[in-house]
Amino acid sequence: MAKKQRQQSGGTPATVALTAAGVDFTVHAYDHDPGHPSYGEEAAEAMGVSPDRVFKTLVADVDGALTVAVVPVAGSLDLKALASAIGGKRASMADPTLAERTTGYVRGGISPLGQRKRLPTVLDASATTHATICVSAGRRGLEVELSPTALATLTAAVLSPIARG
């Protein structure tokens, strides 16, 4: 994979963070259709990538603390498994407005990278079965492809089976 550098003025906080860390990554841009029912499935279709290699970033509330879950767009988040992965008891999806305000990104464009406030992160263990995965680069219609190891390292993610379906 060729290293792609983006100038800070033209990048998103996610691509700026990747560049600053010296991580190999590729940016994929596509025309976002606001009418598409699923941001992640739209990204997979637009890039011609299998949905099991495109991961969505979800923000959940685990025992009162916001937590990031990164799961394949082909499945859904198992909230009980997420809570268990970080030693919590209960998890629910976070209020979207709070998620946007805390991460600095808009819904459908939340990236696990370059967030305004660093949150505990759990990456679904299935990510490690792929050489590279795609996650939001920080806005709708923009994805970044990188190794799951690099993503886990940069986000200090716990690897755990948190996806179902």
mmCIF file of C-alpha atoms in Angstrom:
data_model
loop_
_atom_site.group_PDB
_atom_site.id
_atom_site.type_symbol
_atom_site.label_atom_id
_atom_site.label_comp_id
_atom_site.label_asym_id
_atom_site.label_seq_id
_atom_site.Cartn_x
_atom_site.Cartn_y
_atom_site.Cartn_z
ATOM 1 C CA MET A 1 0.000 0.000 0.000
ATOM 2 C CA ALA A 2 1.460 3.343 -0.973
ATOM 3 C CA LYS A 3 1.852 5.915 1.726
ATOM 4 C CA LYS A 4 -0.473 8.819 1.090
ATOM 5 C CA GLN A 5 0.364 12.140 2.640
ATOM 6 C CA ARG A 6 -2.227 14.870 2.891
ATOM 7 C CA GLN A 7 -1.460 18.424 3.721
ATOM 8 C CA GLN A 8 -2.843 19.475 7.069
ATOM 9 C CA SER A 9 -4.950 22.202 5.459
ATOM 10 C CA GLY A 10 -6.638 19.716 3.087
ATOM 11 C CA GLY A 11 -6.967 16.758 5.424
ATOM 12 C CA THR A 12 -9.310 15.799 8.195
ATOM 13 C CA PRO A 13 -8.199 15.352 11.809
ATOM 14 C CA ALA A 14 -8.053 11.593 11.047
ATOM 15 C CA THR A 15 -5.730 11.919 8.043
ATOM 16 C CA VAL A 16 -3.637 14.527 9.853
ATOM 17 C CA ALA A 17 -3.225 12.096 12.783
ATOM 18 C CA LEU A 18 -2.222 9.280 10.431
ATOM 19 C CA THR A 19 0.292 11.466 8.630
ATOM 20 C CA ALA A 20 1.765 12.709 11.913
ATOM 21 C CA ALA A 21 2.118 9.109 13.124
ATOM 22 C CA GLY A 22 3.905 8.088 9.912
ATOM 23 C CA VAL A 23 1.369 5.345 9.198
ATOM 24 C CA ASP A 24 0.850 3.918 5.712
ATOM 25 C CA PHE A 25 -2.688 4.621 4.571
ATOM 26 C CA THR A 26 -4.749 5.248 1.464
ATOM 27 C CA VAL A 27 -7.598 7.724 1.216
ATOM 28 C CA HIS A 28 -10.680 6.740 -0.780
ATOM 29 C CA ALA A 29 -13.157 9.467 -1.733
ATOM 30 C CA TYR A 30 -16.573 8.878 -3.250
ATOM 31 C CA ASP A 31 -19.725 10.890 -3.907
ATOM 32 C CA HIS A 32 -21.931 10.506 -0.838
ATOM 33 C CA ASP A 33 -25.638 9.969 -1.520
ATOM 34 C CA PRO A 34 -27.627 11.517 1.364
ATOM 35 C CA GLY A 35 -30.539 9.216 0.496
ATOM 36 C CA HIS A 36 -28.582 5.984 0.998
ATOM 37 C CA PRO A 37 -29.921 4.075 4.027
ATOM 38 C CA SER A 38 -26.477 2.973 5.304
ATOM 39 C CA TYR A 39 -23.294 5.071 5.318
ATOM 40 C CA GLY A 40 -21.091 1.982 5.663
ATOM 41 C CA GLU A 41 -22.766 -0.080 2.980
ATOM 42 C CA GLU A 42 -22.667 2.935 0.679
ATOM 43 C CA ALA A 43 -18.908 3.228 1.262
ATOM 44 C CA ALA A 44 -18.348 -0.477 0.546
ATOM 45 C CA GLU A 45 -20.378 -0.287 -2.674
ATOM 46 C CA ALA A 46 -18.727 2.937 -3.839
ATOM 47 C CA MET A 47 -15.215 1.601 -3.242
ATOM 48 C CA GLY A 48 -15.951 -1.899 -4.554
ATOM 49 C CA VAL A 49 -14.737 -3.371 -1.261
ATOM 50 C CA SER A 50 -16.302 -6.293 0.590
ATOM 51 C CA PRO A 51 -18.518 -5.049 3.468
ATOM 52 C CA ASP A 52 -16.566 -7.252 5.883
ATOM 53 C CA ARG A 53 -13.476 -5.059 5.250
ATOM 54 C CA VAL A 54 -15.304 -1.750 5.750
ATOM 55 C CA PHE A 55 -15.788 -0.889 9.417
ATOM 56 C CA LYS A 56 -18.213 1.579 10.951
ATOM 57 C CA THR A 57 -17.450 3.665 13.990
ATOM 58 C CA LEU A 58 -20.171 3.703 16.619
ATOM 59 C CA VAL A 59 -20.221 5.587 19.902
ATOM 60 C CA ALA A 60 -21.827 3.856 22.870
ATOM 61 C CA ASP A 61 -22.353 4.638 26.514
ATOM 62 C CA VAL A 62 -20.795 1.957 28.729
ATOM 63 C CA ASP A 63 -21.666 2.443 32.392
ATOM 64 C CA GLY A 64 -21.857 6.215 31.883
ATOM 65 C CA ALA A 65 -18.659 6.575 29.836
ATOM 66 C CA LEU A 66 -18.553 7.118 26.079
ATOM 67 C CA THR A 67 -16.791 4.301 24.253
ATOM 68 C CA VAL A 68 -15.988 3.814 20.565
ATOM 69 C CA ALA A 69 -16.864 0.518 18.879
ATOM 70 C CA VAL A 70 -15.464 -0.295 15.433
ATOM 71 C CA VAL A 71 -17.344 -3.120 13.702
ATOM 72 C CA PRO A 72 -17.834 -4.387 10.124
ATOM 73 C CA VAL A 73 -20.633 -2.633 8.244
ATOM 74 C CA ALA A 74 -21.915 -6.093 7.287
ATOM 75 C CA GLY A 75 -22.921 -6.742 10.895
ATOM 76 C CA SER A 76 -24.118 -4.964 13.990
ATOM 77 C CA LEU A 77 -22.730 -4.118 17.392
ATOM 78 C CA ASP A 78 -23.300 -6.537 20.269
ATOM 79 C CA LEU A 79 -23.722 -4.097 23.154
ATOM 80 C CA LYS A 80 -23.269 -6.774 25.832
ATOM 81 C CA ALA A 81 -20.015 -7.910 24.230
ATOM 82 C CA LEU A 82 -18.814 -4.290 24.046
ATOM 83 C CA ALA A 83 -19.489 -3.709 27.744
ATOM 84 C CA SER A 84 -17.748 -6.965 28.623
ATOM 85 C CA ALA A 85 -14.714 -6.112 26.449
ATOM 86 C CA ILE A 86 -13.907 -3.107 28.638
ATOM 87 C CA GLY A 87 -15.014 -4.558 31.957
ATOM 88 C CA GLY A 88 -18.373 -2.802 31.975
ATOM 89 C CA LYS A 89 -21.821 -4.038 32.854
ATOM 90 C CA ARG A 90 -24.265 -2.184 30.594
ATOM 91 C CA ALA A 91 -23.986 -0.509 27.222
ATOM 92 C CA SER A 92 -26.383 1.477 25.066
ATOM 93 C CA MET A 93 -25.941 3.603 21.990
ATOM 94 C CA ALA A 94 -24.838 7.130 22.838
ATOM 95 C CA ASP A 95 -26.947 10.158 22.065
ATOM 96 C CA PRO A 96 -25.947 11.160 18.495
ATOM 97 C CA THR A 97 -25.565 14.844 19.404
ATOM 98 C CA LEU A 98 -23.275 13.976 22.309
ATOM 99 C CA ALA A 99 -21.265 11.622 20.075
ATOM 100 C CA GLU A 100 -20.799 14.382 17.495
ATOM 101 C CA ARG A 101 -19.863 16.988 20.084
ATOM 102 C CA THR A 102 -17.394 14.679 21.849
ATOM 103 C CA THR A 103 -15.670 13.294 18.738
ATOM 104 C CA GLY A 104 -15.754 16.453 16.625
ATOM 105 C CA TYR A 105 -17.241 14.550 13.703
ATOM 106 C CA VAL A 106 -20.740 14.346 12.215
ATOM 107 C CA ARG A 107 -22.814 11.176 12.272
ATOM 108 C CA GLY A 108 -21.952 9.036 9.272
ATOM 109 C CA GLY A 109 -18.470 10.533 9.274
ATOM 110 C CA ILE A 110 -17.221 9.680 12.752
ATOM 111 C CA SER A 111 -13.701 8.325 12.535
ATOM 112 C CA PRO A 112 -11.988 6.340 15.264
ATOM 113 C CA LEU A 113 -8.924 8.498 14.532
ATOM 114 C CA GLY A 114 -8.263 12.143 15.345
ATOM 115 C CA GLN A 115 -11.219 12.577 17.659
ATOM 116 C CA ARG A 116 -11.569 15.778 19.672
ATOM 117 C CA LYS A 117 -11.548 13.756 22.895
ATOM 118 C CA ARG A 118 -9.789 10.381 22.940
ATOM 119 C CA LEU A 119 -12.300 7.732 23.966
ATOM 120 C CA PRO A 120 -11.760 4.098 24.945
ATOM 121 C CA THR A 121 -11.950 2.080 21.727
ATOM 122 C CA VAL A 122 -12.829 -1.531 20.979
ATOM 123 C CA LEU A 123 -12.058 -2.949 17.528
ATOM 124 C CA ASP A 124 -13.908 -6.084 16.465
ATOM 125 C CA ALA A 125 -11.466 -8.986 16.404
ATOM 126 C CA SER A 126 -12.503 -9.886 12.830
ATOM 127 C CA ALA A 127 -10.438 -6.912 11.645
ATOM 128 C CA THR A 128 -7.262 -8.926 12.162
ATOM 129 C CA THR A 129 -8.298 -11.418 9.457
ATOM 130 C CA HIS A 130 -7.675 -8.717 6.826
ATOM 131 C CA ALA A 131 -4.415 -7.134 5.659
ATOM 132 C CA THR A 132 -6.187 -3.778 5.499
ATOM 133 C CA ILE A 133 -9.555 -2.400 6.549
ATOM 134 C CA CYS A 134 -11.391 0.814 5.755
ATOM 135 C CA VAL A 135 -12.793 3.242 8.326
ATOM 136 C CA SER A 136 -14.227 6.714 8.049
ATOM 137 C CA ALA A 137 -11.613 9.366 7.398
ATOM 138 C CA GLY A 138 -13.717 11.966 9.186
ATOM 139 C CA ARG A 139 -16.452 12.964 6.806
ATOM 140 C CA ARG A 140 -19.162 11.356 4.721
ATOM 141 C CA GLY A 141 -17.763 10.187 1.404
ATOM 142 C CA LEU A 142 -14.193 9.797 2.663
ATOM 143 C CA GLU A 143 -12.648 6.553 3.901
ATOM 144 C CA VAL A 144 -9.131 5.661 4.942
ATOM 145 C CA GLU A 145 -7.610 2.222 4.355
ATOM 146 C CA LEU A 146 -4.963 1.015 6.776
ATOM 147 C CA SER A 147 -3.798 -2.085 8.579
ATOM 148 C CA PRO A 148 -5.919 -3.172 11.543
ATOM 149 C CA THR A 149 -2.729 -3.280 13.622
ATOM 150 C CA ALA A 150 -2.031 0.387 12.888
ATOM 151 C CA LEU A 151 -5.617 1.326 13.759
ATOM 152 C CA ALA A 152 -5.484 -0.622 17.020
ATOM 153 C CA THR A 153 -2.145 0.924 17.949
ATOM 154 C CA LEU A 154 -3.150 4.516 17.181
ATOM 155 C CA THR A 155 -6.444 4.266 19.065
ATOM 156 C CA ALA A 156 -5.089 2.043 21.876
ATOM 157 C CA ALA A 157 -7.979 -0.266 20.984
ATOM 158 C CA VAL A 158 -8.931 -3.460 22.724
ATOM 159 C CA LEU A 159 -9.446 -6.274 20.196
ATOM 160 C CA SER A 160 -12.553 -8.276 21.014
ATOM 161 C CA PRO A 161 -15.430 -10.044 19.209
ATOM 162 C CA ILE A 162 -18.068 -7.291 19.528
ATOM 163 C CA ALA A 163 -19.895 -7.716 16.202
ATOM 164 C CA ARG A 164 -22.740 -10.022 15.392
ATOM 165 C CA GLY A 165 -24.436 -11.000 12.200
#
